[in-house]
Amino acid sequence: MPPDVVTRRGRAALTPLLVVCGALAAIVAAGLTVASGGQNYAALGLPDAGPVTEDGLAVLSVLTEVGAAVCIGSLLLAAFLVPPRPGSRVLAADGYAAVRTAGWAALVWCVSSLLTVPFTAADALGRPVYRLTTDAMFPLVFQLDQPRAWLLTAGIALVLAIACTQVLTWGWSVTLWLVALAGLLPLAATGHSSAGGSHDIATDSLLYHLVAAALWVGGLVALLAHARRGGAHLPLATRRFSALAAVCWLVMAVSGVLNAMVRMSPGDLFTTTYGLLVLAKIVALLLLGVLGYLQRQRSVRALLAGKGSRELLRLAGVELLVMFVTIGVAAALSRTAPPAADASAPSLVASQIGYDLPGPATAARLLFDWRFDLVYGVLAILLAVSYSFGVRRLRVRGEHWPAARTTAWLLGCLLVLLATSSGVGRYAPAVFSVHLAAHLTLSLPATALLVLGSPVTLALRALPGNDQPGPREWLVAFESSAPQRFLTHPVVAPVLFAGSFYGLYTTGLFGTALNYHWAHLAMNALFLVVGCVFHRAAIRHRWLWAAVVPFLALFAVLLLTANTAVGATFYTSLGLPWLTNPLADQRLGAWIALVAGVVVPLVLLAGRPRVTPRADAQPTVPQPKQPVSSTVD
């Protein structure tokens, strides 16, 4: 069947269901927002913006969430749930149809995000949106975080809408899926979660919640559309989505509990509007868990037994209705002030970094005063556990895996955990020398040890081959991709590594980033990614370790001889009584950078590591029936 015909059939099968579910979610959101009676404005000391503005924001919130979820879920189907054409990197008809659906969803996402901008500005001024003049709106758009975030989201969605009309290959569908996930970040970084005490935990938990919800809701919509148009590989897509849905439910449950704990006490659950909405969302989530369990017990087994998709369509349709009601509740929840808004105001330090600091950064506090990082702490634990399972699988098969590699990997995970969740991670947002020590730990010894653990080699040996492209084939595709080869080039990798230090700390970018929690997350991601890229290149070209030493030493000297402190405005604004001289603290950080930047690369150079990620990457498991090259882009 021609791809255009499949695309039209997919849209025809999807549109009525989405219209009904979306309308239901919008009605729920608007109704619950009206029921709150303007409590959000009263709690914040603002004049009531009126029902048009308040209900409009609730409805637009539903539209943006639905558009984002359908876009992300459709790209998920094209990238990971159904295979491309056999022996080719080109998308099959079902993948093509899913990408086109993602493009239309991205357009809805873009338009609703743009419409949210004036509504958000009117909400901030406490006036009806139809009385908002352009002279009053435009200054607010560029001064307030939320309108800027919605503009950025609209820009990302517009790029997706255009790109989805051009994509034909598997590799680009994966790329667009990652871009779509990135489109959720501006929303997670603004709103209730980004302000007040414990906003680091609130923002991180909301990020988990939004990603899990988008994958679950959007993936189910895409799977239903795939089933209703009679798509190929339905049992495979259903089995893969079922496993993902179970993980998403668990993530949503845990992150939702953490987010609620930050905003309210257990006593507020039954006595406040916010608490009742949280309770309604909990009930809906429990119901979704039951429906998901029934789906796995009945629909997936029926499909695998070749009994058709009727059971899948019936249960998934009910599950989707409950999901959209939950979206409506969540939209109303986002428009309701939490009880914590009436509590005592957090300290200046807590409002800036999310928590208070007990005193100077002594050695004891750096080692034992922990604050677990929900993003990188969880990442370090998952990496350690996944690697251990891979090693165990090899041992069960009677295959050898060097203990030195396992030790290197686990030590690398431990360093990531210490740099982000111990006292080092706790003090890093407020003390430059500690931040720089964490940066150097992540980008030098931690990532070097992770690379020396040869995780790619382990995965290629531990993961089974598949008749249809699966995790092992996706990994092979990544390893042979042009971006991976470009980034690990012996010229590109050291430029990125050294450039991350100079670009961040000598351009004023770091001083701006200090004001935002999401920027701290982004910086840690940069340190880890650039460090892994550099060390992968350096293991194959050992002279690179020696080549970066002068650049790191020069960077330390520049910090040591500077007359003004990097980020001095932010550090001074914290008003910490034990940190009154940011320039002296910067010089301490410079000495740490000088020692670490010289010693660690030279130790790695002298250690003569024998682990080469590609030289021994030949798998010892049977080859898949379908050639691995079928998914390489």
Short mmCIF file of N, CA and C in Angstrom, two decimals, residues 129-240:
data_model
loop_
_atom_site.label_atom_id
_atom_site.label_comp_id
_atom_site.label_asym_id
_atom_site.label_seq_id
_atom_site.Cartn_x
_atom_site.Cartn_y
_atom_site.Cartn_z
N VAL A 129 -7.72 38.62 28.89
CA VAL A 129 -6.82 38.61 27.75
C VAL A 129 -7.31 39.54 26.65
N TYR A 130 -8.65 39.71 26.52
CA TYR A 130 -9.17 40.56 25.46
C TYR A 130 -8.95 42.04 25.76
N ARG A 131 -8.52 42.38 26.97
CA ARG A 131 -8.20 43.77 27.31
C ARG A 131 -6.69 44.02 27.34
N LEU A 132 -5.94 43.04 26.92
CA LEU A 132 -4.48 43.16 26.94
C LEU A 132 -4.00 43.85 25.67
N THR A 133 -3.31 44.94 25.81
CA THR A 133 -2.78 45.66 24.66
C THR A 133 -1.38 45.14 24.32
N THR A 134 -0.99 45.35 23.08
CA THR A 134 0.33 44.90 22.66
C THR A 134 1.44 45.63 23.41
N ASP A 135 1.18 46.91 23.76
CA ASP A 135 2.19 47.66 24.50
C ASP A 135 2.44 47.06 25.88
N ALA A 136 1.40 46.48 26.47
CA ALA A 136 1.55 45.86 27.78
C ALA A 136 2.08 44.43 27.68
N MET A 137 1.75 43.76 26.57
CA MET A 137 2.11 42.34 26.45
C MET A 137 3.57 42.13 26.09
N PHE A 138 4.07 42.83 25.08
CA PHE A 138 5.40 42.53 24.57
C PHE A 138 6.52 42.69 25.60
N PRO A 139 6.49 43.73 26.44
CA PRO A 139 7.54 43.78 27.48
C PRO A 139 7.50 42.57 28.41
N LEU A 140 6.29 42.11 28.77
CA LEU A 140 6.18 40.96 29.66
C LEU A 140 6.69 39.69 29.02
N VAL A 141 6.46 39.55 27.72
CA VAL A 141 6.88 38.33 27.02
C VAL A 141 8.38 38.11 27.16
N PHE A 142 9.14 39.19 27.15
CA PHE A 142 10.59 39.05 27.20
C PHE A 142 11.15 39.25 28.60
N GLN A 143 10.29 39.57 29.57
CA GLN A 143 10.76 39.74 30.95
C GLN A 143 10.43 38.56 31.84
N LEU A 144 9.33 37.87 31.56
CA LEU A 144 8.88 36.77 32.39
C LEU A 144 9.32 35.43 31.81
N ASP A 145 9.61 34.50 32.70
CA ASP A 145 10.11 33.20 32.27
C ASP A 145 9.07 32.40 31.50
N GLN A 146 7.82 32.39 31.97
CA GLN A 146 6.82 31.53 31.34
C GLN A 146 6.50 31.93 29.90
N PRO A 147 6.22 33.20 29.59
CA PRO A 147 5.99 33.54 28.18
C PRO A 147 7.19 33.21 27.30
N ARG A 148 8.41 33.44 27.81
CA ARG A 148 9.59 33.09 27.02
C ARG A 148 9.66 31.58 26.78
N ALA A 149 9.31 30.82 27.82
CA ALA A 149 9.33 29.35 27.68
C ALA A 149 8.33 28.89 26.64
N TRP A 150 7.15 29.51 26.62
CA TRP A 150 6.15 29.11 25.64
C TRP A 150 6.59 29.49 24.22
N LEU A 151 7.26 30.63 24.08
CA LEU A 151 7.79 30.99 22.75
C LEU A 151 8.83 29.98 22.29
N LEU A 152 9.71 29.59 23.21
CA LEU A 152 10.73 28.60 22.86
C LEU A 152 10.08 27.27 22.50
N THR A 153 9.07 26.87 23.26
CA THR A 153 8.36 25.62 22.96
C THR A 153 7.72 25.69 21.58
N ALA A 154 7.10 26.82 21.28
CA ALA A 154 6.48 26.98 19.96
C ALA A 154 7.52 26.89 18.84
N GLY A 155 8.70 27.46 19.07
CA GLY A 155 9.76 27.37 18.07
C GLY A 155 10.21 25.94 17.83
N ILE A 156 10.38 25.18 18.92
CA ILE A 156 10.77 23.77 18.78
C ILE A 156 9.70 22.99 18.04
N ALA A 157 8.43 23.23 18.39
CA ALA A 157 7.33 22.52 17.73
C ALA A 157 7.25 22.88 16.25
N LEU A 158 7.51 24.14 15.90
CA LEU A 158 7.49 24.55 14.50
C LEU A 158 8.58 23.83 13.72
N VAL A 159 9.77 23.73 14.29
CA VAL A 159 10.85 22.99 13.64
C VAL A 159 10.44 21.55 13.40
N LEU A 160 9.80 20.94 14.39
CA LEU A 160 9.35 19.56 14.25
C LEU A 160 8.30 19.43 13.15
N ALA A 161 7.35 20.37 13.12
CA ALA A 161 6.28 20.30 12.12
C ALA A 161 6.85 20.37 10.70
N ILE A 162 7.84 21.21 10.51
CA ILE A 162 8.46 21.33 9.18
C ILE A 162 9.32 20.10 8.87
N ALA A 163 10.12 19.67 9.84
CA ALA A 163 11.03 18.55 9.61
C ALA A 163 10.28 17.25 9.33
N CYS A 164 9.12 17.07 9.96
CA CYS A 164 8.37 15.83 9.77
C CYS A 164 7.83 15.68 8.35
N THR A 165 7.77 16.77 7.60
CA THR A 165 7.33 16.66 6.21
C THR A 165 8.45 16.19 5.29
N GLN A 166 9.70 16.15 5.81
CA GLN A 166 10.84 15.80 4.97
C GLN A 166 11.49 14.47 5.35
N VAL A 167 11.17 13.94 6.51
CA VAL A 167 11.89 12.78 7.02
C VAL A 167 11.41 11.50 6.35
N LEU A 168 12.38 10.69 5.92
CA LEU A 168 12.07 9.40 5.32
C LEU A 168 12.89 8.26 5.91
N THR A 169 13.88 8.57 6.74
CA THR A 169 14.80 7.54 7.23
C THR A 169 14.65 7.33 8.72
N TRP A 170 15.08 6.15 9.16
CA TRP A 170 14.99 5.77 10.57
C TRP A 170 15.83 6.69 11.45
N GLY A 171 17.04 6.98 11.03
CA GLY A 171 17.93 7.78 11.85
C GLY A 171 17.36 9.16 12.15
N TRP A 172 16.75 9.78 11.17
CA TRP A 172 16.18 11.11 11.39
C TRP A 172 14.92 11.05 12.25
N SER A 173 14.18 9.95 12.19
CA SER A 173 13.02 9.82 13.08
C SER A 173 13.47 9.76 14.54
N VAL A 174 14.60 9.11 14.81
CA VAL A 174 15.15 9.08 16.17
C VAL A 174 15.57 10.49 16.60
N THR A 175 16.22 11.20 15.68
CA THR A 175 16.66 12.57 15.99
C THR A 175 15.49 13.47 16.33
N LEU A 176 14.43 13.40 15.52
CA LEU A 176 13.25 14.23 15.78
C LEU A 176 12.57 13.84 17.08
N TRP A 177 12.59 12.56 17.42
CA TRP A 177 12.02 12.12 18.70
C TRP A 177 12.77 12.76 19.87
N LEU A 178 14.09 12.81 19.79
CA LEU A 178 14.87 13.45 20.84
C LEU A 178 14.59 14.95 20.92
N VAL A 179 14.45 15.59 19.76
CA VAL A 179 14.12 17.02 19.73
C VAL A 179 12.74 17.26 20.37
N ALA A 180 11.79 16.38 20.08
CA ALA A 180 10.45 16.52 20.66
C ALA A 180 10.49 16.39 22.17
N LEU A 181 11.27 15.45 22.68
CA LEU A 181 11.42 15.33 24.14
C LEU A 181 12.03 16.60 24.72
N ALA A 182 12.99 17.19 24.01
CA ALA A 182 13.59 18.44 24.47
C ALA A 182 12.56 19.56 24.52
N GLY A 183 11.52 19.47 23.70
CA GLY A 183 10.47 20.49 23.72
C GLY A 183 9.68 20.53 25.00
N LEU A 184 9.78 19.48 25.83
CA LEU A 184 9.10 19.47 27.12
C LEU A 184 9.88 20.24 28.19
N LEU A 185 11.16 20.46 27.96
CA LEU A 185 12.00 21.04 29.01
C LEU A 185 11.60 22.46 29.40
N PRO A 186 11.27 23.37 28.45
CA PRO A 186 10.88 24.72 28.88
C PRO A 186 9.68 24.71 29.82
N LEU A 187 8.73 23.80 29.59
CA LEU A 187 7.56 23.74 30.47
C LEU A 187 7.95 23.27 31.86
N ALA A 188 8.85 22.28 31.94
CA ALA A 188 9.28 21.77 33.24
C ALA A 188 10.07 22.81 34.02
N ALA A 189 10.73 23.72 33.31
CA ALA A 189 11.61 24.69 33.97
C ALA A 189 10.87 25.94 34.45
N THR A 190 9.56 26.05 34.17
CA THR A 190 8.80 27.23 34.58
C THR A 190 7.59 26.81 35.39
N GLY A 191 6.86 27.77 35.90
CA GLY A 191 5.66 27.47 36.67
C GLY A 191 5.95 27.29 38.14
N HIS A 192 5.03 26.60 38.83
CA HIS A 192 5.15 26.41 40.28
C HIS A 192 6.46 25.74 40.65
N SER A 193 6.90 24.77 39.84
CA SER A 193 8.05 23.95 40.23
C SER A 193 9.36 24.71 40.24
N SER A 194 9.44 25.80 39.50
CA SER A 194 10.72 26.49 39.35
C SER A 194 10.95 27.56 40.40
N ALA A 195 10.01 27.74 41.33
CA ALA A 195 10.14 28.81 42.32
C ALA A 195 9.98 28.25 43.72
N GLY A 196 10.51 29.01 44.69
CA GLY A 196 10.33 28.64 46.09
C GLY A 196 11.33 27.60 46.56
N GLY A 197 11.14 27.17 47.79
CA GLY A 197 12.01 26.17 48.37
C GLY A 197 11.84 24.81 47.71
N SER A 198 12.92 24.03 47.73
CA SER A 198 12.94 22.68 47.15
C SER A 198 12.56 22.67 45.68
N HIS A 199 12.82 23.78 44.98
CA HIS A 199 12.45 23.78 43.57
C HIS A 199 13.34 22.87 42.73
N ASP A 200 14.50 22.46 43.26
CA ASP A 200 15.31 21.49 42.52
C ASP A 200 14.60 20.14 42.46
N ILE A 201 14.05 19.68 43.58
CA ILE A 201 13.32 18.41 43.60
C ILE A 201 12.03 18.54 42.80
N ALA A 202 11.33 19.68 42.95
CA ALA A 202 10.07 19.87 42.24
C ALA A 202 10.28 19.88 40.73
N THR A 203 11.32 20.58 40.27
CA THR A 203 11.57 20.65 38.83
C THR A 203 12.00 19.30 38.27
N ASP A 204 12.89 18.61 38.97
CA ASP A 204 13.35 17.31 38.49
C ASP A 204 12.22 16.29 38.44
N SER A 205 11.38 16.26 39.49
CA SER A 205 10.27 15.31 39.50
C SER A 205 9.25 15.64 38.42
N LEU A 206 9.01 16.94 38.18
CA LEU A 206 8.09 17.33 37.11
C LEU A 206 8.64 16.93 35.75
N LEU A 207 9.95 17.03 35.57
CA LEU A 207 10.56 16.62 34.31
C LEU A 207 10.32 15.13 34.06
N TYR A 208 10.55 14.31 35.08
CA TYR A 208 10.24 12.89 34.94
C TYR A 208 8.77 12.68 34.60
N HIS A 209 7.91 13.41 35.29
CA HIS A 209 6.47 13.23 35.13
C HIS A 209 6.03 13.57 33.71
N LEU A 210 6.52 14.69 33.19
CA LEU A 210 6.11 15.12 31.85
C LEU A 210 6.61 14.15 30.77
N VAL A 211 7.84 13.72 30.88
CA VAL A 211 8.39 12.80 29.88
C VAL A 211 7.65 11.48 29.92
N ALA A 212 7.43 10.92 31.12
CA ALA A 212 6.73 9.65 31.23
C ALA A 212 5.31 9.75 30.70
N ALA A 213 4.61 10.85 31.04
CA ALA A 213 3.24 11.02 30.57
C ALA A 213 3.18 11.14 29.06
N ALA A 214 4.10 11.90 28.47
CA ALA A 214 4.10 12.06 27.01
C ALA A 214 4.37 10.74 26.31
N LEU A 215 5.32 9.97 26.82
CA LEU A 215 5.62 8.67 26.21
C LEU A 215 4.44 7.71 26.34
N TRP A 216 3.81 7.72 27.50
CA TRP A 216 2.70 6.79 27.74
C TRP A 216 1.46 7.18 26.93
N VAL A 217 1.01 8.42 27.09
CA VAL A 217 -0.20 8.85 26.38
C VAL A 217 0.04 8.85 24.87
N GLY A 218 1.13 9.49 24.45
CA GLY A 218 1.40 9.56 23.02
C GLY A 218 1.66 8.21 22.40
N GLY A 219 2.37 7.34 23.12
CA GLY A 219 2.63 6.00 22.60
C GLY A 219 1.36 5.21 22.43
N LEU A 220 0.42 5.35 23.38
CA LEU A 220 -0.85 4.62 23.27
C LEU A 220 -1.68 5.15 22.10
N VAL A 221 -1.72 6.46 21.90
CA VAL A 221 -2.43 7.03 20.76
C VAL A 221 -1.84 6.50 19.45
N ALA A 222 -0.51 6.50 19.36
CA ALA A 222 0.15 6.02 18.14
C ALA A 222 -0.12 4.53 17.92
N LEU A 223 -0.11 3.75 18.99
CA LEU A 223 -0.37 2.31 18.87
C LEU A 223 -1.81 2.06 18.43
N LEU A 224 -2.75 2.82 18.99
CA LEU A 224 -4.15 2.66 18.57
C LEU A 224 -4.33 3.01 17.10
N ALA A 225 -3.73 4.11 16.66
CA ALA A 225 -3.82 4.49 15.25
C ALA A 225 -3.21 3.41 14.37
N HIS A 226 -2.09 2.85 14.82
CA HIS A 226 -1.42 1.78 14.07
C HIS A 226 -2.32 0.55 13.96
N ALA A 227 -3.01 0.22 15.06
CA ALA A 227 -3.89 -0.95 15.05
C ALA A 227 -5.12 -0.70 14.18
N ARG A 228 -5.69 0.49 14.25
CA ARG A 228 -6.93 0.77 13.52
C ARG A 228 -6.71 0.87 12.02
N ARG A 229 -5.50 1.20 11.60
CA ARG A 229 -5.24 1.21 10.17
C ARG A 229 -4.69 -0.13 9.67
N GLY A 230 -4.65 -1.13 10.57
CA GLY A 230 -4.20 -2.46 10.16
C GLY A 230 -2.72 -2.51 9.87
N GLY A 231 -1.91 -1.81 10.68
CA GLY A 231 -0.48 -1.75 10.43
C GLY A 231 0.23 -3.07 10.66
N ALA A 232 1.37 -3.21 10.03
CA ALA A 232 2.19 -4.42 10.17
C ALA A 232 2.93 -4.40 11.50
N HIS A 233 3.36 -5.59 11.93
CA HIS A 233 4.17 -5.75 13.15
C HIS A 233 3.43 -5.26 14.40
N LEU A 234 2.10 -5.39 14.42
CA LEU A 234 1.33 -4.94 15.58
C LEU A 234 1.71 -5.69 16.85
N PRO A 235 1.87 -7.03 16.83
CA PRO A 235 2.29 -7.71 18.06
C PRO A 235 3.63 -7.21 18.60
N LEU A 236 4.59 -6.97 17.70
CA LEU A 236 5.90 -6.45 18.12
C LEU A 236 5.75 -5.07 18.75
N ALA A 237 5.00 -4.18 18.09
CA ALA A 237 4.82 -2.82 18.61
C ALA A 237 4.09 -2.84 19.94
N THR A 238 3.10 -3.72 20.08
CA THR A 238 2.34 -3.79 21.33
C THR A 238 3.20 -4.31 22.47
N ARG A 239 4.00 -5.33 22.18
CA ARG A 239 4.87 -5.89 23.23
C ARG A 239 5.88 -4.85 23.70
N ARG A 240 6.48 -4.12 22.78
CA ARG A 240 7.46 -3.11 23.16
C ARG A 240 6.81 -1.96 23.93
#
